[in-house]
JSON list of C-alpha atoms in Angstrom, two decimals:
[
{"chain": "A", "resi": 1, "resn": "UNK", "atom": "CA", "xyz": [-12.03, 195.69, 97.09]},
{"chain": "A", "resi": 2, "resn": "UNK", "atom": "CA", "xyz": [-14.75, 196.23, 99.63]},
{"chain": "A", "resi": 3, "resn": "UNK", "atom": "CA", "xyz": [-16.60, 198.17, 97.49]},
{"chain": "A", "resi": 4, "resn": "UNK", "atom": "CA", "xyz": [-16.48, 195.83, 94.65]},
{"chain": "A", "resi": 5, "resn": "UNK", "atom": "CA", "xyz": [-17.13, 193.10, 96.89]},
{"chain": "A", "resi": 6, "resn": "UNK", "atom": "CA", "xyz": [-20.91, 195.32, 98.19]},
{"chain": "A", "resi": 7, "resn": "UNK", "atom": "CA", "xyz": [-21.55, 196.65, 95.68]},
{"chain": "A", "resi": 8, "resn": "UNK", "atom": "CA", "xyz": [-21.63, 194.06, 92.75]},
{"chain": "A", "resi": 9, "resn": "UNK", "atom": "CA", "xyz": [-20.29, 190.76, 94.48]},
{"chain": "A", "resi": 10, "resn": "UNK", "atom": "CA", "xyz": [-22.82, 190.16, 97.04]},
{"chain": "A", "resi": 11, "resn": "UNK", "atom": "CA", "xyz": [-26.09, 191.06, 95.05]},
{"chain": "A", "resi": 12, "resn": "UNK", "atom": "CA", "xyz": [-25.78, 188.66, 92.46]},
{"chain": "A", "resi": 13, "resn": "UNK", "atom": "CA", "xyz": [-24.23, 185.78, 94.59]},
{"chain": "A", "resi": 14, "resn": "UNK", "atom": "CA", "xyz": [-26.82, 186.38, 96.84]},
{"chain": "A", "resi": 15, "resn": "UNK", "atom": "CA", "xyz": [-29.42, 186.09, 94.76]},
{"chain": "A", "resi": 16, "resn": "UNK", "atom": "CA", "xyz": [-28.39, 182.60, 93.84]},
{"chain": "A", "resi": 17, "resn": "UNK", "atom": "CA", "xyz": [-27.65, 180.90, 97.06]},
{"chain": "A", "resi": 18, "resn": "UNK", "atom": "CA", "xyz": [-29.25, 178.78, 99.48]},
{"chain": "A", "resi": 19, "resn": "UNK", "atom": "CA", "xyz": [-32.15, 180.54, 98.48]},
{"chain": "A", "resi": 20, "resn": "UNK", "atom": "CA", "xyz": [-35.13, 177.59, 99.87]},
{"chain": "A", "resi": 21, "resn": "UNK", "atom": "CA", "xyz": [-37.56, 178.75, 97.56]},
{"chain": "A", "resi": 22, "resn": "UNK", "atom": "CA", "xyz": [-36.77, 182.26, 98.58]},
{"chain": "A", "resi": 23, "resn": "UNK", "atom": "CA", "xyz": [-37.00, 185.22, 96.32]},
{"chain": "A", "resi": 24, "resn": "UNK", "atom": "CA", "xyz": [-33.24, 187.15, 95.62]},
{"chain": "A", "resi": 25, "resn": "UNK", "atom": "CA", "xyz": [-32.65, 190.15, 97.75]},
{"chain": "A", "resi": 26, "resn": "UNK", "atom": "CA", "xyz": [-33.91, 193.72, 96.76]},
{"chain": "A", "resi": 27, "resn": "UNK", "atom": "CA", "xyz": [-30.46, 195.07, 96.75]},
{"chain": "A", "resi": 28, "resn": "UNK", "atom": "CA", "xyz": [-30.21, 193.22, 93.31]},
{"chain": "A", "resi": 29, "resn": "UNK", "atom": "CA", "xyz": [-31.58, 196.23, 91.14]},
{"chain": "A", "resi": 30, "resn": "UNK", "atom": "CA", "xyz": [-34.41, 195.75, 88.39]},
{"chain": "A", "resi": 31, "resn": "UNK", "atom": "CA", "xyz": [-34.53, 192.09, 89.03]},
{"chain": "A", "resi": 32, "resn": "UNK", "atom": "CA", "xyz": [-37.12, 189.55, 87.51]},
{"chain": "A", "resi": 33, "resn": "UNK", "atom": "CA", "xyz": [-37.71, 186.03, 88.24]},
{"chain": "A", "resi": 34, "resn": "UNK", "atom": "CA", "xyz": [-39.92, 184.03, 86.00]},
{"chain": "A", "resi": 35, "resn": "UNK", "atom": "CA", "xyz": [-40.63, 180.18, 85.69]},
{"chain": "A", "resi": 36, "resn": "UNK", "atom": "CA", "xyz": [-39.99, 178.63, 82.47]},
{"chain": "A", "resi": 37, "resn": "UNK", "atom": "CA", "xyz": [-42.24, 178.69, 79.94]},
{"chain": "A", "resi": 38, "resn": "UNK", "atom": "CA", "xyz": [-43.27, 176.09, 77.78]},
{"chain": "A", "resi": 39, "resn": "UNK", "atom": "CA", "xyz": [-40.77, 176.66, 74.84]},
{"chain": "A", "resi": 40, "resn": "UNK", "atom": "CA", "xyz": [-38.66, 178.58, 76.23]},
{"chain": "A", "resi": 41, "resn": "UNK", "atom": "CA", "xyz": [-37.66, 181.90, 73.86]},
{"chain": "A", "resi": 42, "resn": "UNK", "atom": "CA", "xyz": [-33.79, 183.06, 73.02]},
{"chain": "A", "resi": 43, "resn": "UNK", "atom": "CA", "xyz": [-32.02, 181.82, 70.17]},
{"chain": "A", "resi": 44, "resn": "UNK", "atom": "CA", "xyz": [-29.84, 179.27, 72.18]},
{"chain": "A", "resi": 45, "resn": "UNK", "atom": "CA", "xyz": [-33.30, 177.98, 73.51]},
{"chain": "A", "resi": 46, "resn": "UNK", "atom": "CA", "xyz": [-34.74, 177.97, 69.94]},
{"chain": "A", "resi": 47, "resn": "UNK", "atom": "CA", "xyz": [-31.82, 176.26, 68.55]},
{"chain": "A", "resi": 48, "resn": "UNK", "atom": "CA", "xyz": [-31.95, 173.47, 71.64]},
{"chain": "A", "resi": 49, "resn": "UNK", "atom": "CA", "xyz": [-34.98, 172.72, 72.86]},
{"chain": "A", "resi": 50, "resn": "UNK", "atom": "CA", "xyz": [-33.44, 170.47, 75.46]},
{"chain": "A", "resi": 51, "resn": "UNK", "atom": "CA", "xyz": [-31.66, 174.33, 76.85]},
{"chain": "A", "resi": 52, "resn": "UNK", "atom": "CA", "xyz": [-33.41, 176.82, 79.12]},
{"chain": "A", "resi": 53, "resn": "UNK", "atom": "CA", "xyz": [-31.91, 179.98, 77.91]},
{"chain": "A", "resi": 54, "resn": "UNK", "atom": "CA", "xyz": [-32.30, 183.30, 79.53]},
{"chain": "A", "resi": 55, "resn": "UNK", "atom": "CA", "xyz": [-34.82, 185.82, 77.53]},
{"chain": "A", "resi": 56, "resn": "UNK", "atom": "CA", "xyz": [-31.95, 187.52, 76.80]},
{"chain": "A", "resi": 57, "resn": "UNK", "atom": "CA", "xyz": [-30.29, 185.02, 75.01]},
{"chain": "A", "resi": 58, "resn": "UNK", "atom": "CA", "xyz": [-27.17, 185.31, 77.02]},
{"chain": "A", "resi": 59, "resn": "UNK", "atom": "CA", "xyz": [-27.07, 182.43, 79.38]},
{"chain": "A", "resi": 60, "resn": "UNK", "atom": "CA", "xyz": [-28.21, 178.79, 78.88]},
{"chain": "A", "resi": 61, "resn": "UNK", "atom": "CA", "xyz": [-27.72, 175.59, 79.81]},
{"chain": "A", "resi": 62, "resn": "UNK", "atom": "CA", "xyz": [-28.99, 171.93, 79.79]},
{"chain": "A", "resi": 63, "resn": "UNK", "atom": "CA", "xyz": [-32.23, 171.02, 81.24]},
{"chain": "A", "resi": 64, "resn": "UNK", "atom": "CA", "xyz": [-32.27, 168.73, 83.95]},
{"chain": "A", "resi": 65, "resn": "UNK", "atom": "CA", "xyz": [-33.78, 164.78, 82.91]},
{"chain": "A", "resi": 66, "resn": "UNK", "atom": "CA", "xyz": [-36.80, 164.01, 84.55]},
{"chain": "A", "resi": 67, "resn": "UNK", "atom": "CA", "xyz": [-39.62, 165.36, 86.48]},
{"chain": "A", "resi": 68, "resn": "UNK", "atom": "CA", "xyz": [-39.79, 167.30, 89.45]},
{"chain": "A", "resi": 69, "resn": "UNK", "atom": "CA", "xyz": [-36.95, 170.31, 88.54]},
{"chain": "A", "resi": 70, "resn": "UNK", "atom": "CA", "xyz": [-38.59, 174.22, 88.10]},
{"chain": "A", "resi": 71, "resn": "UNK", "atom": "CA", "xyz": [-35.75, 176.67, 85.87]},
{"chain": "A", "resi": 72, "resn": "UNK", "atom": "CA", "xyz": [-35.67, 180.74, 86.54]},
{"chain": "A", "resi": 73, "resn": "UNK", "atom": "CA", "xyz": [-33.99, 183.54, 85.29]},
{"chain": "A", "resi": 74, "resn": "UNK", "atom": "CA", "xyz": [-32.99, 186.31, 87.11]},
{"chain": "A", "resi": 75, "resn": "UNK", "atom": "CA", "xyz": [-31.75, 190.19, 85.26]},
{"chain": "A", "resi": 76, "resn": "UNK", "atom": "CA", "xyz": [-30.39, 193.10, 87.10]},
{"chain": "A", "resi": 77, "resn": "UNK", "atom": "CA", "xyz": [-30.04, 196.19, 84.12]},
{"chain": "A", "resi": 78, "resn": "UNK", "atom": "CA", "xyz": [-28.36, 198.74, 86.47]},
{"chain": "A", "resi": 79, "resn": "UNK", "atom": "CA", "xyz": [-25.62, 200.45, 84.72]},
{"chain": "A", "resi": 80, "resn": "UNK", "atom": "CA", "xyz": [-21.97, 198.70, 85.63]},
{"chain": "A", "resi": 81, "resn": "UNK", "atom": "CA", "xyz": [-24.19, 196.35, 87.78]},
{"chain": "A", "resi": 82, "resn": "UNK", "atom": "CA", "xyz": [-25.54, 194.38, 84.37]},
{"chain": "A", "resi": 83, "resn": "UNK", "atom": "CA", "xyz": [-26.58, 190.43, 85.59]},
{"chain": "A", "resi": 84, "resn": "UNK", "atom": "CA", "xyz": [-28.27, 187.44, 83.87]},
{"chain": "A", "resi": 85, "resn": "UNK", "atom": "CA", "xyz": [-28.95, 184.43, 85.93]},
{"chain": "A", "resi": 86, "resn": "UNK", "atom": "CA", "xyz": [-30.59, 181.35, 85.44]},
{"chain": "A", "resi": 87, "resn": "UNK", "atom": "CA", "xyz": [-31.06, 178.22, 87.77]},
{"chain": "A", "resi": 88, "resn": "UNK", "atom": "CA", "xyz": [-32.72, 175.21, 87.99]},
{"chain": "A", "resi": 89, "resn": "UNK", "atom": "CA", "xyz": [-33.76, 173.57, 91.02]},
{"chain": "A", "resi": 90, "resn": "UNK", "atom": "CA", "xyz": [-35.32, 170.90, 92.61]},
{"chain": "A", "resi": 91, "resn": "UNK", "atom": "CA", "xyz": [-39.18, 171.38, 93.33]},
{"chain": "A", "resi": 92, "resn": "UNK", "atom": "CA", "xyz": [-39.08, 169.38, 96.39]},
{"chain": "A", "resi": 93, "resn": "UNK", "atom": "CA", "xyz": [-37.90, 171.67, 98.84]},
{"chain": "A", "resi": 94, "resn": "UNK", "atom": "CA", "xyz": [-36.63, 168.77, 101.58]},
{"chain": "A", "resi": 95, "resn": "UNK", "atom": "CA", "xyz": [-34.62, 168.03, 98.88]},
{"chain": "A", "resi": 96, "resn": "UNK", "atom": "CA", "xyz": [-32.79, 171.07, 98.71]},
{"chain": "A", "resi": 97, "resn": "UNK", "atom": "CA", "xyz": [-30.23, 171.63, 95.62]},
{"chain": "A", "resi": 98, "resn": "UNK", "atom": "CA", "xyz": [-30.04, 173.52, 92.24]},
{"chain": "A", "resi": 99, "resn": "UNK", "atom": "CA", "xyz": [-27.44, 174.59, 89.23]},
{"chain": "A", "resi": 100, "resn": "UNK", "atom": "CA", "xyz": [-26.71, 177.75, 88.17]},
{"chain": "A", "resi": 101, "resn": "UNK", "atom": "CA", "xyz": [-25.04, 180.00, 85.48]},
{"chain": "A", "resi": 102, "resn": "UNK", "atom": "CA", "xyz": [-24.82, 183.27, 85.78]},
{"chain": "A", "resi": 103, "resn": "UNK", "atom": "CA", "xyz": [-22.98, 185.92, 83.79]},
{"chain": "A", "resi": 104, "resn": "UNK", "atom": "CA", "xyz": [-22.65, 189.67, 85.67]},
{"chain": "A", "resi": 105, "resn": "UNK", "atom": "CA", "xyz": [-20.66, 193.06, 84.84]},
{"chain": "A", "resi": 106, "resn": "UNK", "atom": "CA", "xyz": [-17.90, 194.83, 87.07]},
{"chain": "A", "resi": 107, "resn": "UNK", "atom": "CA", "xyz": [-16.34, 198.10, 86.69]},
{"chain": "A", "resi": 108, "resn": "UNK", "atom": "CA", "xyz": [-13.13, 197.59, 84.14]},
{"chain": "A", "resi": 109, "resn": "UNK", "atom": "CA", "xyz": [-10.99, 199.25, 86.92]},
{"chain": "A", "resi": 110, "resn": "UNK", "atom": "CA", "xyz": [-12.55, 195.89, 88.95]},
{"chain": "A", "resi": 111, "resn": "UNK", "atom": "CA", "xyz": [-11.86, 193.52, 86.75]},
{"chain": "A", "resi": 112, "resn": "UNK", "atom": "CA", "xyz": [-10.11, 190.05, 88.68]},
{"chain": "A", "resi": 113, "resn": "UNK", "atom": "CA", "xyz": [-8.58, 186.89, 87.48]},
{"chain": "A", "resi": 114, "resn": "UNK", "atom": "CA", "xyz": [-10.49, 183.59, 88.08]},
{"chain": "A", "resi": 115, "resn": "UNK", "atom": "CA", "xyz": [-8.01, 182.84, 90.21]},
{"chain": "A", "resi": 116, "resn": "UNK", "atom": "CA", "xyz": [-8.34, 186.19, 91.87]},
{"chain": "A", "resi": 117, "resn": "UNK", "atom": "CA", "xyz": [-12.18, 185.83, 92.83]},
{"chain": "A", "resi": 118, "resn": "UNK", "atom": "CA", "xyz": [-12.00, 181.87, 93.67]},
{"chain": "A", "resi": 119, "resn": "UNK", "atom": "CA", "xyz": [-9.60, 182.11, 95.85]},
{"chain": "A", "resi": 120, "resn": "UNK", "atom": "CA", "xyz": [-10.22, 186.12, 97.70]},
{"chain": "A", "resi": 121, "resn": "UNK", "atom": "CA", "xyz": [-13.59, 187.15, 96.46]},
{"chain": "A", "resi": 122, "resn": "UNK", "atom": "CA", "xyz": [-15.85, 183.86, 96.77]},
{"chain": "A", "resi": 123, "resn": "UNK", "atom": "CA", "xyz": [-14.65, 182.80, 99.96]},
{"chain": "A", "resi": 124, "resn": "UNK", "atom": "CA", "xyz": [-15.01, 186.33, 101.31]},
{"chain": "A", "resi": 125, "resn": "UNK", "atom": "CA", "xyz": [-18.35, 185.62, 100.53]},
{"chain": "A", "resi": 126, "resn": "UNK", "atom": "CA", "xyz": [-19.30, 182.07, 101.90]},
{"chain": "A", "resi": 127, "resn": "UNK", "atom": "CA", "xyz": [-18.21, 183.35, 105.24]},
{"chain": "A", "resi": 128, "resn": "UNK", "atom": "CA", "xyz": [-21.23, 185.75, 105.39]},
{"chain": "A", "resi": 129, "resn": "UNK", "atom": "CA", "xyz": [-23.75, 183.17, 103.59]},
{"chain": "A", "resi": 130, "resn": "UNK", "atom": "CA", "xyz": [-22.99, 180.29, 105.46]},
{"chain": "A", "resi": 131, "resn": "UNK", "atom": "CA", "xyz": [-22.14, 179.35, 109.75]},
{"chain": "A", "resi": 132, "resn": "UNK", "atom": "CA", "xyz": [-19.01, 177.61, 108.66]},
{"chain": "A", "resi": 133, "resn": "UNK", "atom": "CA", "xyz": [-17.14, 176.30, 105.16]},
{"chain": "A", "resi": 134, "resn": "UNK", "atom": "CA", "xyz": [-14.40, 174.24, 104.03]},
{"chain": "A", "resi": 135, "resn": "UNK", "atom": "CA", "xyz": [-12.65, 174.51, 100.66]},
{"chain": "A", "resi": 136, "resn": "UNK", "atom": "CA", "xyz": [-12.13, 171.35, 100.07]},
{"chain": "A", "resi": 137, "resn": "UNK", "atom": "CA", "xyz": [-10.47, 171.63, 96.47]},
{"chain": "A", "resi": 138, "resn": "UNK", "atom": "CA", "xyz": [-9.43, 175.09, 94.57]},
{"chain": "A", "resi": 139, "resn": "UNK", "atom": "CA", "xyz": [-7.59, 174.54, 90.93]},
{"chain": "A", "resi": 140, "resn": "UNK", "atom": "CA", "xyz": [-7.01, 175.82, 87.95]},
{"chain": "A", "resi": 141, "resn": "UNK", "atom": "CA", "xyz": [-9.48, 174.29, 85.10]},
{"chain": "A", "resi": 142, "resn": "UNK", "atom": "CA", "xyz": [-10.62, 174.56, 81.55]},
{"chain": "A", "resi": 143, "resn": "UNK", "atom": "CA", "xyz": [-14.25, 174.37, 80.60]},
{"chain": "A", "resi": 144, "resn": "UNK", "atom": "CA", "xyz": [-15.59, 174.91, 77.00]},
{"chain": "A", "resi": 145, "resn": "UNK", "atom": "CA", "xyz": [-11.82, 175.89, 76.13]},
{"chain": "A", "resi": 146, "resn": "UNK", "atom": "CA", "xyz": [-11.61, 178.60, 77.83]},
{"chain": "A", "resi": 147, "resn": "UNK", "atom": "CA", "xyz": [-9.60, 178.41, 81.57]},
{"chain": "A", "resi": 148, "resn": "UNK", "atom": "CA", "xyz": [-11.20, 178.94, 84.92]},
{"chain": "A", "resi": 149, "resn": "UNK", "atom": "CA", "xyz": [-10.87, 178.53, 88.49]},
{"chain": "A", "resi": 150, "resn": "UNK", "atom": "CA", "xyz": [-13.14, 175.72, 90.25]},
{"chain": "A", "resi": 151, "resn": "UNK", "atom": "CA", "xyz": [-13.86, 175.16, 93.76]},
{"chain": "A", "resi": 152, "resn": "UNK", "atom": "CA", "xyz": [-15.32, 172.43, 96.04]},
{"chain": "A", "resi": 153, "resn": "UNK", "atom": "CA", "xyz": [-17.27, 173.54, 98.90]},
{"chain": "A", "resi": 154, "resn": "UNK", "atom": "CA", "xyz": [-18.54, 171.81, 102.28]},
{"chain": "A", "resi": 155, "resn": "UNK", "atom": "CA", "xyz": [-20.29, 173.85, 104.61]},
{"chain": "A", "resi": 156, "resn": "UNK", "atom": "CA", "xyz": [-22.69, 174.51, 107.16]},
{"chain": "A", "resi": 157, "resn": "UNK", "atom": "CA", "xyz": [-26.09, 176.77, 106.23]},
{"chain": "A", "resi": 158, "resn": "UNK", "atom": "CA", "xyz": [-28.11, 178.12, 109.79]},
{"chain": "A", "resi": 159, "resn": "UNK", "atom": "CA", "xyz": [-31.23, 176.82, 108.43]},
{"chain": "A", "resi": 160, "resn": "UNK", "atom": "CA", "xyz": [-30.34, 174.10, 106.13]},
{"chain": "A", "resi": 161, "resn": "UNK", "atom": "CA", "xyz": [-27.53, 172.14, 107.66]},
{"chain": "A", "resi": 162, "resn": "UNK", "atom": "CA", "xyz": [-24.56, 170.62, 105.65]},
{"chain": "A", "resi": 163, "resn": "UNK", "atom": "CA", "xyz": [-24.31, 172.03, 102.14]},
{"chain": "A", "resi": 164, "resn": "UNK", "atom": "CA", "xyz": [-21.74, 170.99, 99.36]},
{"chain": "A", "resi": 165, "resn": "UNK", "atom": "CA", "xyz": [-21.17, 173.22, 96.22]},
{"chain": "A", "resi": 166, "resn": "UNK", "atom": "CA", "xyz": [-19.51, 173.33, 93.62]},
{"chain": "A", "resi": 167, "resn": "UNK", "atom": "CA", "xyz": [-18.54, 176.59, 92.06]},
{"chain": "A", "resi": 168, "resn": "UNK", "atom": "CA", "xyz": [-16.54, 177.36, 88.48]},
{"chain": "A", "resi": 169, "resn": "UNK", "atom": "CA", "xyz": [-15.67, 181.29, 87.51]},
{"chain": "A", "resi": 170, "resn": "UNK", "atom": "CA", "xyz": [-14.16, 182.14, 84.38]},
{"chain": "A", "resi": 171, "resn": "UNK", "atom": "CA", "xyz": [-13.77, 185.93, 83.03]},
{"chain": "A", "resi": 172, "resn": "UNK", "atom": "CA", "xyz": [-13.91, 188.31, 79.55]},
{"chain": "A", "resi": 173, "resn": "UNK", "atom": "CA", "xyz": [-12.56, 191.69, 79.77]},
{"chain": "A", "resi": 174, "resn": "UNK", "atom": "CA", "xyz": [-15.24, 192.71, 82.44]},
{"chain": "A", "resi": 175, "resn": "UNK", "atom": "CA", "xyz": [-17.59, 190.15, 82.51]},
{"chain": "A", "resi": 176, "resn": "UNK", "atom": "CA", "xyz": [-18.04, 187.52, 85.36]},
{"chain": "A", "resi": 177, "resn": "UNK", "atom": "CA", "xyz": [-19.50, 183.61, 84.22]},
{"chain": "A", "resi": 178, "resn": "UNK", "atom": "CA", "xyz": [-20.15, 181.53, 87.27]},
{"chain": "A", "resi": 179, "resn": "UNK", "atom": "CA", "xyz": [-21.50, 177.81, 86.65]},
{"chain": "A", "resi": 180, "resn": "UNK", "atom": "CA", "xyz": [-22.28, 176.21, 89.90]},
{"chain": "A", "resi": 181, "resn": "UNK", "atom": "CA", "xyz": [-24.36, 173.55, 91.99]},
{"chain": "A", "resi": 182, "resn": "UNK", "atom": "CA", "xyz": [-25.62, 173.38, 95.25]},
{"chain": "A", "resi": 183, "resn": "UNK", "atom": "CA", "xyz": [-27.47, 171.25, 97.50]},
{"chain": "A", "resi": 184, "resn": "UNK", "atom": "CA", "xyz": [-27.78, 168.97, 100.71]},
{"chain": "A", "resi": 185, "resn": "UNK", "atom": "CA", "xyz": [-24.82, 165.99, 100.80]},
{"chain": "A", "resi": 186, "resn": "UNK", "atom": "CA", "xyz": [-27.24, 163.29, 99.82]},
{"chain": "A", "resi": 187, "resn": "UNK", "atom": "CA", "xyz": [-29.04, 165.14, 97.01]},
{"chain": "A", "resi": 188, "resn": "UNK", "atom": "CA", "xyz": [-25.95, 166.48, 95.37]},
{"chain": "A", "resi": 189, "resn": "UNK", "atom": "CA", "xyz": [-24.36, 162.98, 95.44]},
{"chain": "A", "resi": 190, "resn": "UNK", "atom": "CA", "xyz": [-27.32, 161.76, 93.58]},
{"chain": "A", "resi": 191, "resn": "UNK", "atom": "CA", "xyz": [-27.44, 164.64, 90.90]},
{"chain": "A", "resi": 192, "resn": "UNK", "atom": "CA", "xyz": [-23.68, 164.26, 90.06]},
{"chain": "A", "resi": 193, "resn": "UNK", "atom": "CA", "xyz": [-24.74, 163.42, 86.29]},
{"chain": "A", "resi": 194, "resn": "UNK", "atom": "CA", "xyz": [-26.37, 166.58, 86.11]},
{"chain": "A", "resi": 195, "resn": "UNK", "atom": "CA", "xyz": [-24.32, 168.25, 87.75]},
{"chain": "A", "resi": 196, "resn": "UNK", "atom": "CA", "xyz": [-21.26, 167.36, 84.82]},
{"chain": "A", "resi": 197, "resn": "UNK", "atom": "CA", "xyz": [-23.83, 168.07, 82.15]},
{"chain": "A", "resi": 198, "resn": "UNK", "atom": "CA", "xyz": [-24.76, 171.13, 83.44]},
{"chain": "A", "resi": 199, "resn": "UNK", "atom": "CA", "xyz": [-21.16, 172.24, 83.56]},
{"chain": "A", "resi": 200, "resn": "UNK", "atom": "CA", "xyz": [-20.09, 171.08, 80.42]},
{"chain": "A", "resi": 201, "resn": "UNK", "atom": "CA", "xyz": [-23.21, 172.29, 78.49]},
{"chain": "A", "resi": 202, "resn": "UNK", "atom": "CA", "xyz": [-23.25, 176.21, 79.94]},
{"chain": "A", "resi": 203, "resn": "UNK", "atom": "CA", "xyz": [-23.44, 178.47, 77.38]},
{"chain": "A", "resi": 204, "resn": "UNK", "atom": "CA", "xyz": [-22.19, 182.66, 77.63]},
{"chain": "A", "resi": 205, "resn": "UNK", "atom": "CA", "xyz": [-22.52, 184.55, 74.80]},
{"chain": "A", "resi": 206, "resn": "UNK", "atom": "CA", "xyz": [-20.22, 186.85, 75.99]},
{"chain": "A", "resi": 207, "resn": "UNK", "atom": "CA", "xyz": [-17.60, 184.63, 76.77]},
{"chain": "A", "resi": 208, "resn": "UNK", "atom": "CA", "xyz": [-15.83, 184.10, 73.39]}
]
């Protein structure tokens, strides 16, 4: 499990929290990180404009209402390491939050339950991104039909204070999908209708 955990866990999750207008790490191999464009390509995006779809066309999601929101993608290509992230995030950096979806690639011989990686992996995790955390809700969920694990998190970041996020993993044979949203207490109160839109309106295209 430790090895799983270095090797794959950490570099994507990472990459996508309490990152402050920070750039991922460079243990995430062959990453990019681009603002979106205009019309955003992929055929989800094409088919939607109101998605921001990964270039790819394997992640996308709903774009945030109103002004002041910037949306990213991230890729890693390493073999057995394979990631595509995207995020969208609040421009105004004293008003810290975002929402993410991510979908990533472990070893078959790797492979965990939701369950499994809510409840071991994640919070295995949290304890070396944040000072402090409470899980204040872990349970089994559906989204899009398909089941999942979700938790609630409130925490304690070094340089940003008190964080809540809210984290959903579901699995295919070896594939990972993480929705998720993140921010300061106040901020994340105030985003809680995009925060259910972005979780109901994720889209995998390798989660059947």
């Amino acid at each position: 499990m430790g090895l799983f955990r270095a090797r794959v866990i950490l570099p994507v999750l990472l990459a996508a929290a309490c990152d402050g207008g920070q750039p991922g790490p460079s243990a995430m191999p062959a990453e990019t990180s681009k603002s979106a464009p205009a019309t955003p390509p992929g055929p989800a995006a094409a088919a939607d404009p109101g998605l921001f779809a990964s270039k790819d066309g394997l992640v996308a999601a709903p774009r945030p209402a109103g002004d002041g929101w910037e949306c990213v993608e991230q890729t890693a290509t390493e073999p057995g390491q394979e990631a595509t992230l995207i995020k969208c995030r609040r421009t105004d950096r004293a008003r810290f939050f975002f929402l993410l979806a991510k979908d990533y690639v472990v070893p078959p011989d790797q492979v965990r339950s939701p369950e499994q990686l809510a409840t071991d992996v994640f919070p295995a995790t949290y304890q070396k991104l944040f000072q402090k955390f409470e899980v204040t809700e872990s349970k089994a969920t559906t989204r899009a039909g398909k089941p999942g694990h979700e938790l609630r998190i409130s925490a304690t970041h070094a340089s940003m204070g008190e964080i809540r996020k809210r984290e959903l993993v579901q699995t295919a044979g070896n594939h990972v999908f993480v929705v998720s949203a993140e921010g300061l207490p106040d901020v994340f109160d105030a985003e809680s209708s995009a925060i259910e839109a972005w979780f109901a309106g994720a889209q995998f295209k390798n989660l059947p």
